[in-house]
Amino acid sequence: MSARLFPLKVEECPLLPTEVRSTLVERFNLVADLLEFCRQIGGTPEPEKVERSGLELARLHSEMAREKYLVGFLGPFQAGKSRTFNSVLRTTAREQPAGVGQGFPTTAVVTRLRRSQDGKNTARLVFLTSRGYEAKRRFLLRRCGFDPDCKDDRKVLDEIHQALAAWDRSVRTWQDAAGNQQPVKRRDMEYLALMLNSYRVFKEYVAEQPTVQEVPFEERGQYLNHPPDPWHQQKPSLSPLLSHVELQFVTSVIPPTLEMVDLPGYDAHCSIDAFVTDEFLQTLQAAFIFCRATDFSAAVEMIVAKLKKLFGMDLDGRVWLVITRCDDINIYPEVKIENQQGSVFEQLGRFMDRLGLPRHQVLFVTNEPRELANRLRDPGFSSALEDALRQAESSWPNLREAWSALQEEGGVTQLRTLITDALPQRIGRAVTRRAEQTLSHLGRDLFNFARMLQEERLSADLPAELARWRNLLRKLALSIVDVDQIFTLSKDIHGTLMAAWERLEVSSDILDYVSRTEGNRGLREEFLSHADPLDRFLRERTVNEWLDKVYEIVLVPLRHHENTEGSLRIPGICEEGVVAYLERCREQDRELATWNDCIPSYSGNHPFEDLPNQSEPIFTGETYLDVFDRKHRVLARQISLALALHVHRRLIKLLEELTEYFRRLRERSDVGRDSALPEKWKKLEAVFTSW
């Protein structure tokens, strides 16, 4: 059972746009009240719909009441994200919060950076919980080809050392979810050994609740970064046991409401980096995905797919692609990336389209602005660059502006401005859109569910006679639109239509003669001479034969019920009983006017309409007969479905009238009132019926 939600307060949602904050909070609390009402009348165990809605509302509560927005720096390893992370903060080499790689994976732990409130740089280690450690351990055991349920760390360590010693002489595999054998990565084996040894020495840090420890800021590198090679031969350390590291950093660059998160890279030679990042993704409100200008990596497509699961398709203003190493970009037209045609900008534009990201959500960055300046002084490069920009900007209006931003700190100025100024507003609007959509559909669904629960409670107190009739009518309403029932009726109608068609004695030889001598004009006359009598026959049989057959499907069991159990006679609704009520409905339905828009016809979709008389004949005799054969089948299906749905609506209307009648009786105390029905329901009903 999901926990009870406490009401939101306007002051608890500082990051929502001020113009909608109070309205959203009010709506949230109304839906929370409705959820609580559903719990009260739903009883125990909690209905699945209520439980699911409670979890969804709890997630929305957390998102609306955030004090900080988390913005992730994601991407393949060595894409320059950690270095750009440091550049945004204008740090010195000594104070850089994030470790910078030198051709191998560097970032090992999620780094959460916040603006310091006390003028000091501090670092806090947040350790994995017991559950988090076990999930990480099981993941690595599976990826290293071990049984994930294995509890013997010493046995695993012995096998790891044996496997690493013979690494070049044998291939170790693990089985993926599809049953395919995949090669084990050496670094995964090394990391697993390091983690198991570290747990043996420092297991007291892993507990049911997260353990937190402050360490000197200057020592952060030994916790944030991967150790030197080979990993399995390093001393046990705290780093593999960490969930994340929180840095309080003295800076005026980022607002106090924003938190920057540097995440381990994807597609490195160590699966654990992707695992750590994936575990943290769901906490993000926005993301910058880093991609090398020389390689539009498939890892980027995978990251965007993961973010779409998190944010839905609403990526506007929340997910940005940062193209790094622009000093290294190969602008010449003969160069192809991933065998694509066109300039690098045209290839990038298509890449953005494939990702489902708007092209205006791309930034260009270089951490070597001097190198880029040197290249721009090369006339050949400048000319090729201008050609590439001109070719692509017709489908990418702000491309030139985005590229020009490289002139200021290698594009970092634009990135910093986006992070500090525009991004909080964009995230706020995105959260608002999500909240409005979620509250709207949750409110509607819970209201309908609450009304159904109320009707069930009312029905439980009504006389047994009514309960039996309601159940019978519901079963019949379902049976009348059953696929097998409709198919049987359709088959019967089709047989009747075929008999009527055969009586017209239509011959393919005669039709061929008409086609040759009179062309389409003659075929049109033949068509009308056949369609008109069939349409008259169809309308007459619909109201005088097939309508009766459909009604009898429900009337036969209802007559039996009345004969054995007695009639249900309700003033103003079914005063003579349910059977008499439906027989009266059937007589009303015999009026052809009732079916004017419902009964299909042979003359509908006229194949000769607007066809020039002089054109080549469109049918031979055989194809003409095929047209009518298809019409027989289609019309039989359409008529059977129309009749079944019509009688189904009659039954539903009767059920609604019975429910409303007893509700009115209850309000007048003519039927026992449910004293437990909260007065709040009436207020909620008044609100949500207007949504």
PDB file of C-alpha atoms in Angstrom, residues 199-386:
ATOM      1  CA  TYR A 199      33.595  -4.559   1.170  1.00  0.00           C
ATOM      2  CA  ARG A 200      35.531  -7.085   3.244  1.00  0.00           C
ATOM      3  CA  VAL A 201      37.562  -4.263   4.807  1.00  0.00           C
ATOM      4  CA  PHE A 202      34.950  -1.470   4.968  1.00  0.00           C
ATOM      5  CA  LYS A 203      31.634  -3.312   5.236  1.00  0.00           C
ATOM      6  CA  GLU A 204      30.572  -1.217   8.260  1.00  0.00           C
ATOM      7  CA  TYR A 205      29.909   1.705   5.885  1.00  0.00           C
ATOM      8  CA  VAL A 206      27.189  -0.270   4.063  1.00  0.00           C
ATOM      9  CA  ALA A 207      23.986  -0.236   6.140  1.00  0.00           C
ATOM     10  CA  GLU A 208      20.199  -0.261   5.790  1.00  0.00           C
ATOM     11  CA  GLN A 209      20.174   3.547   5.678  1.00  0.00           C
ATOM     12  CA  PRO A 210      22.812   5.566   3.767  1.00  0.00           C
ATOM     13  CA  THR A 211      25.970   6.259   5.766  1.00  0.00           C
ATOM     14  CA  VAL A 212      27.411   9.754   5.283  1.00  0.00           C
ATOM     15  CA  GLN A 213      30.991  10.830   5.963  1.00  0.00           C
ATOM     16  CA  GLU A 214      32.663  14.191   5.408  1.00  0.00           C
ATOM     17  CA  VAL A 215      36.194  14.192   3.964  1.00  0.00           C
ATOM     18  CA  PRO A 216      38.621  17.016   3.127  1.00  0.00           C
ATOM     19  CA  PHE A 217      37.762  18.595  -0.211  1.00  0.00           C
ATOM     20  CA  GLU A 218      41.390  18.234  -1.315  1.00  0.00           C
ATOM     21  CA  GLU A 219      41.100  14.427  -1.058  1.00  0.00           C
ATOM     22  CA  ARG A 220      38.031  14.132  -3.277  1.00  0.00           C
ATOM     23  CA  GLY A 221      39.969  12.666  -6.217  1.00  0.00           C
ATOM     24  CA  GLN A 222      40.688   9.377  -4.466  1.00  0.00           C
ATOM     25  CA  TYR A 223      36.936   8.798  -4.115  1.00  0.00           C
ATOM     26  CA  LEU A 224      35.626  10.251  -7.390  1.00  0.00           C
ATOM     27  CA  ASN A 225      37.976   8.610  -9.867  1.00  0.00           C
ATOM     28  CA  HIS A 226      38.898   5.111 -10.930  1.00  0.00           C
ATOM     29  CA  PRO A 227      42.212   3.898  -9.467  1.00  0.00           C
ATOM     30  CA  PRO A 228      45.341   3.272 -11.548  1.00  0.00           C
ATOM     31  CA  ASP A 229      45.623   0.038 -13.524  1.00  0.00           C
ATOM     32  CA  PRO A 230      45.324  -2.795 -12.768  1.00  0.00           C
ATOM     33  CA  TRP A 231      42.304  -2.224 -10.547  1.00  0.00           C
ATOM     34  CA  HIS A 232      42.211  -5.627  -8.888  1.00  0.00           C
ATOM     35  CA  GLN A 233      45.736  -5.172  -7.541  1.00  0.00           C
ATOM     36  CA  GLN A 234      44.979  -1.881  -5.762  1.00  0.00           C
ATOM     37  CA  LYS A 235      44.393  -1.618  -2.044  1.00  0.00           C
ATOM     38  CA  PRO A 236      40.773  -1.809  -0.837  1.00  0.00           C
ATOM     39  CA  SER A 237      39.126   1.629  -0.940  1.00  0.00           C
ATOM     40  CA  LEU A 238      35.838   3.325  -0.151  1.00  0.00           C
ATOM     41  CA  SER A 239      35.137   4.358  -3.746  1.00  0.00           C
ATOM     42  CA  PRO A 240      33.418   1.128  -4.951  1.00  0.00           C
ATOM     43  CA  LEU A 241      31.068   1.295  -1.949  1.00  0.00           C
ATOM     44  CA  LEU A 242      29.849   4.831  -2.661  1.00  0.00           C
ATOM     45  CA  SER A 243      26.424   5.789  -3.967  1.00  0.00           C
ATOM     46  CA  HIS A 244      27.569   9.318  -4.781  1.00  0.00           C
ATOM     47  CA  VAL A 245      29.684  12.212  -3.563  1.00  0.00           C
ATOM     48  CA  GLU A 246      28.164  15.574  -2.649  1.00  0.00           C
ATOM     49  CA  LEU A 247      30.355  18.619  -3.197  1.00  0.00           C
ATOM     50  CA  GLN A 248      29.537  22.008  -1.697  1.00  0.00           C
ATOM     51  CA  PHE A 249      31.505  24.360  -3.951  1.00  0.00           C
ATOM     52  CA  VAL A 250      32.165  28.070  -3.563  1.00  0.00           C
ATOM     53  CA  THR A 251      30.910  29.614  -6.797  1.00  0.00           C
ATOM     54  CA  SER A 252      28.664  32.386  -8.025  1.00  0.00           C
ATOM     55  CA  VAL A 253      28.168  30.687 -11.391  1.00  0.00           C
ATOM     56  CA  ILE A 254      25.241  28.422 -10.548  1.00  0.00           C
ATOM     57  CA  PRO A 255      22.137  29.476  -8.603  1.00  0.00           C
ATOM     58  CA  PRO A 256      21.399  27.844  -5.233  1.00  0.00           C
ATOM     59  CA  THR A 257      18.374  26.092  -6.775  1.00  0.00           C
ATOM     60  CA  LEU A 258      20.486  24.133  -9.270  1.00  0.00           C
ATOM     61  CA  GLU A 259      22.622  21.036  -8.804  1.00  0.00           C
ATOM     62  CA  MET A 260      25.112  19.897 -11.441  1.00  0.00           C
ATOM     63  CA  VAL A 261      25.750  16.157 -11.652  1.00  0.00           C
ATOM     64  CA  ASP A 262      28.792  14.629 -13.343  1.00  0.00           C
ATOM     65  CA  LEU A 263      28.043  10.993 -14.214  1.00  0.00           C
ATOM     66  CA  PRO A 264      30.366   8.142 -15.252  1.00  0.00           C
ATOM     67  CA  GLY A 265      30.626   7.693 -19.006  1.00  0.00           C
ATOM     68  CA  TYR A 266      28.953   5.119 -21.251  1.00  0.00           C
ATOM     69  CA  ASP A 267      30.541   2.649 -23.670  1.00  0.00           C
ATOM     70  CA  ALA A 268      33.795   2.427 -21.723  1.00  0.00           C
ATOM     71  CA  HIS A 269      35.490  -0.911 -21.194  1.00  0.00           C
ATOM     72  CA  CYS A 270      33.767  -1.207 -17.824  1.00  0.00           C
ATOM     73  CA  SER A 271      30.045  -2.003 -17.619  1.00  0.00           C
ATOM     74  CA  ILE A 272      29.771  -0.757 -14.061  1.00  0.00           C
ATOM     75  CA  ASP A 273      30.065   2.885 -15.164  1.00  0.00           C
ATOM     76  CA  ALA A 274      26.883   2.598 -17.235  1.00  0.00           C
ATOM     77  CA  PHE A 275      25.178   0.744 -14.368  1.00  0.00           C
ATOM     78  CA  VAL A 276      26.016   3.510 -11.869  1.00  0.00           C
ATOM     79  CA  THR A 277      24.765   6.186 -14.263  1.00  0.00           C
ATOM     80  CA  ASP A 278      21.545   4.323 -15.104  1.00  0.00           C
ATOM     81  CA  GLU A 279      20.752   3.935 -11.394  1.00  0.00           C
ATOM     82  CA  PHE A 280      20.932   7.718 -10.977  1.00  0.00           C
ATOM     83  CA  LEU A 281      19.124   8.810 -14.161  1.00  0.00           C
ATOM     84  CA  GLN A 282      15.649   8.822 -12.639  1.00  0.00           C
ATOM     85  CA  THR A 283      16.600  11.657 -10.264  1.00  0.00           C
ATOM     86  CA  LEU A 284      17.445  14.086 -13.101  1.00  0.00           C
ATOM     87  CA  GLN A 285      15.230  16.915 -14.307  1.00  0.00           C
ATOM     88  CA  ALA A 286      17.408  17.839 -17.297  1.00  0.00           C
ATOM     89  CA  ALA A 287      20.504  16.549 -19.060  1.00  0.00           C
ATOM     90  CA  PHE A 288      23.361  17.614 -21.289  1.00  0.00           C
ATOM     91  CA  ILE A 289      24.523  14.746 -23.494  1.00  0.00           C
ATOM     92  CA  PHE A 290      28.113  15.110 -24.673  1.00  0.00           C
ATOM     93  CA  CYS A 291      29.138  13.820 -28.067  1.00  0.00           C
ATOM     94  CA  ARG A 292      32.459  14.136 -29.888  1.00  0.00           C
ATOM     95  CA  ALA A 293      32.332  16.089 -33.152  1.00  0.00           C
ATOM     96  CA  THR A 294      34.350  13.302 -34.725  1.00  0.00           C
ATOM     97  CA  ASP A 295      32.003  10.505 -33.693  1.00  0.00           C
ATOM     98  CA  PHE A 296      28.195  10.593 -33.403  1.00  0.00           C
ATOM     99  CA  SER A 297      28.240   7.638 -31.032  1.00  0.00           C
ATOM    100  CA  ALA A 298      25.523   5.003 -30.799  1.00  0.00           C
ATOM    101  CA  ALA A 299      25.893   5.440 -27.037  1.00  0.00           C
ATOM    102  CA  VAL A 300      24.265   8.865 -27.435  1.00  0.00           C
ATOM    103  CA  GLU A 301      21.209   7.284 -29.066  1.00  0.00           C
ATOM    104  CA  MET A 302      21.001   4.831 -26.164  1.00  0.00           C
ATOM    105  CA  ILE A 303      21.192   7.686 -23.625  1.00  0.00           C
ATOM    106  CA  VAL A 304      18.410   9.635 -25.360  1.00  0.00           C
ATOM    107  CA  ALA A 305      16.236   6.502 -25.416  1.00  0.00           C
ATOM    108  CA  LYS A 306      16.718   6.142 -21.649  1.00  0.00           C
ATOM    109  CA  LEU A 307      15.833   9.808 -21.082  1.00  0.00           C
ATOM    110  CA  LYS A 308      12.675   9.431 -23.166  1.00  0.00           C
ATOM    111  CA  LYS A 309      11.567   6.694 -20.779  1.00  0.00           C
ATOM    112  CA  LEU A 310      12.214   9.130 -17.927  1.00  0.00           C
ATOM    113  CA  PHE A 311      10.753  12.341 -19.370  1.00  0.00           C
ATOM    114  CA  GLY A 312       8.381  10.883 -21.954  1.00  0.00           C
ATOM    115  CA  MET A 313       8.528  12.536 -25.362  1.00  0.00           C
ATOM    116  CA  ASP A 314       8.595  15.991 -23.754  1.00  0.00           C
ATOM    117  CA  LEU A 315      12.315  16.760 -24.224  1.00  0.00           C
ATOM    118  CA  ASP A 316      11.764  20.428 -25.052  1.00  0.00           C
ATOM    119  CA  GLY A 317      14.244  22.459 -23.012  1.00  0.00           C
ATOM    120  CA  ARG A 318      15.268  19.448 -20.902  1.00  0.00           C
ATOM    121  CA  VAL A 319      17.728  17.474 -23.028  1.00  0.00           C
ATOM    122  CA  TRP A 320      20.575  19.163 -24.919  1.00  0.00           C
ATOM    123  CA  LEU A 321      23.267  17.727 -27.158  1.00  0.00           C
ATOM    124  CA  VAL A 322      26.726  19.220 -26.560  1.00  0.00           C
ATOM    125  CA  ILE A 323      29.131  18.673 -29.460  1.00  0.00           C
ATOM    126  CA  THR A 324      32.651  18.671 -28.025  1.00  0.00           C
ATOM    127  CA  ARG A 325      36.140  18.724 -29.559  1.00  0.00           C
ATOM    128  CA  CYS A 326      35.014  21.184 -32.192  1.00  0.00           C
ATOM    129  CA  ASP A 327      38.680  22.157 -32.631  1.00  0.00           C
ATOM    130  CA  ASP A 328      39.109  18.659 -34.080  1.00  0.00           C
ATOM    131  CA  ILE A 329      36.038  18.739 -36.334  1.00  0.00           C
ATOM    132  CA  ASN A 330      36.596  17.556 -39.890  1.00  0.00           C
ATOM    133  CA  ILE A 331      34.653  19.968 -42.021  1.00  0.00           C
ATOM    134  CA  TYR A 332      35.691  18.864 -45.492  1.00  0.00           C
ATOM    135  CA  PRO A 333      32.888  17.511 -47.716  1.00  0.00           C
ATOM    136  CA  GLU A 334      34.639  14.264 -48.626  1.00  0.00           C
ATOM    137  CA  VAL A 335      34.660  13.196 -44.974  1.00  0.00           C
ATOM    138  CA  LYS A 336      31.846  10.861 -43.940  1.00  0.00           C
ATOM    139  CA  ILE A 337      30.830   9.971 -40.396  1.00  0.00           C
ATOM    140  CA  GLU A 338      29.141   6.573 -40.118  1.00  0.00           C
ATOM    141  CA  ASN A 339      29.079   6.446 -43.965  1.00  0.00           C
ATOM    142  CA  GLN A 340      26.598   9.337 -44.141  1.00  0.00           C
ATOM    143  CA  GLN A 341      26.523  11.788 -47.033  1.00  0.00           C
ATOM    144  CA  GLY A 342      26.712  15.578 -46.767  1.00  0.00           C
ATOM    145  CA  SER A 343      28.652  18.020 -44.625  1.00  0.00           C
ATOM    146  CA  VAL A 344      29.265  17.326 -40.960  1.00  0.00           C
ATOM    147  CA  PHE A 345      26.443  19.753 -40.081  1.00  0.00           C
ATOM    148  CA  GLU A 346      23.978  18.001 -42.391  1.00  0.00           C
ATOM    149  CA  GLN A 347      24.987  14.677 -40.846  1.00  0.00           C
ATOM    150  CA  LEU A 348      24.580  16.169 -37.369  1.00  0.00           C
ATOM    151  CA  GLY A 349      21.138  17.542 -38.282  1.00  0.00           C
ATOM    152  CA  ARG A 350      19.988  14.113 -39.400  1.00  0.00           C
ATOM    153  CA  PHE A 351      21.468  12.644 -36.219  1.00  0.00           C
ATOM    154  CA  MET A 352      19.416  15.115 -34.133  1.00  0.00           C
ATOM    155  CA  ASP A 353      16.273  14.225 -36.088  1.00  0.00           C
ATOM    156  CA  ARG A 354      16.912  10.544 -35.473  1.00  0.00           C
ATOM    157  CA  LEU A 355      17.299  11.233 -31.764  1.00  0.00           C
ATOM    158  CA  GLY A 356      14.014  13.145 -31.694  1.00  0.00           C
ATOM    159  CA  LEU A 357      15.730  16.304 -30.400  1.00  0.00           C
ATOM    160  CA  PRO A 358      14.969  19.773 -31.800  1.00  0.00           C
ATOM    161  CA  ARG A 359      17.953  21.142 -33.714  1.00  0.00           C
ATOM    162  CA  HIS A 360      17.976  24.313 -31.620  1.00  0.00           C
ATOM    163  CA  GLN A 361      18.921  22.149 -28.613  1.00  0.00           C
ATOM    164  CA  VAL A 362      22.512  21.598 -29.735  1.00  0.00           C
ATOM    165  CA  LEU A 363      25.576  23.433 -28.413  1.00  0.00           C
ATOM    166  CA  PHE A 364      29.108  23.487 -29.804  1.00  0.00           C
ATOM    167  CA  VAL A 365      32.026  23.410 -27.358  1.00  0.00           C
ATOM    168  CA  THR A 366      35.786  23.092 -27.430  1.00  0.00           C
ATOM    169  CA  ASN A 367      38.156  22.908 -24.511  1.00  0.00           C
ATOM    170  CA  GLU A 368      40.966  23.977 -26.845  1.00  0.00           C
ATOM    171  CA  PRO A 369      39.809  27.384 -28.157  1.00  0.00           C
ATOM    172  CA  ARG A 370      43.325  28.308 -29.321  1.00  0.00           C
ATOM    173  CA  GLU A 371      43.511  25.240 -31.521  1.00  0.00           C
ATOM    174  CA  LEU A 372      40.166  26.176 -33.068  1.00  0.00           C
ATOM    175  CA  ALA A 373      41.347  29.760 -33.634  1.00  0.00           C
ATOM    176  CA  ASN A 374      44.426  28.441 -35.443  1.00  0.00           C
ATOM    177  CA  ARG A 375      42.262  26.312 -37.720  1.00  0.00           C
ATOM    178  CA  LEU A 376      39.939  29.218 -38.476  1.00  0.00           C
ATOM    179  CA  ARG A 377      42.948  31.201 -39.739  1.00  0.00           C
ATOM    180  CA  ASP A 378      43.492  28.510 -42.369  1.00  0.00           C
ATOM    181  CA  PRO A 379      41.804  29.822 -45.588  1.00  0.00           C
ATOM    182  CA  GLY A 380      40.993  26.306 -46.776  1.00  0.00           C
ATOM    183  CA  PHE A 381      39.304  25.367 -43.506  1.00  0.00           C
ATOM    184  CA  SER A 382      37.400  28.677 -43.302  1.00  0.00           C
ATOM    185  CA  SER A 383      36.126  28.296 -46.864  1.00  0.00           C
ATOM    186  CA  ALA A 384      35.006  24.701 -46.279  1.00  0.00           C
ATOM    187  CA  LEU A 385      33.362  25.742 -42.993  1.00  0.00           C
ATOM    188  CA  GLU A 386      31.398  28.518 -44.710  1.00  0.00           C
TER     189      GLU A 386
END
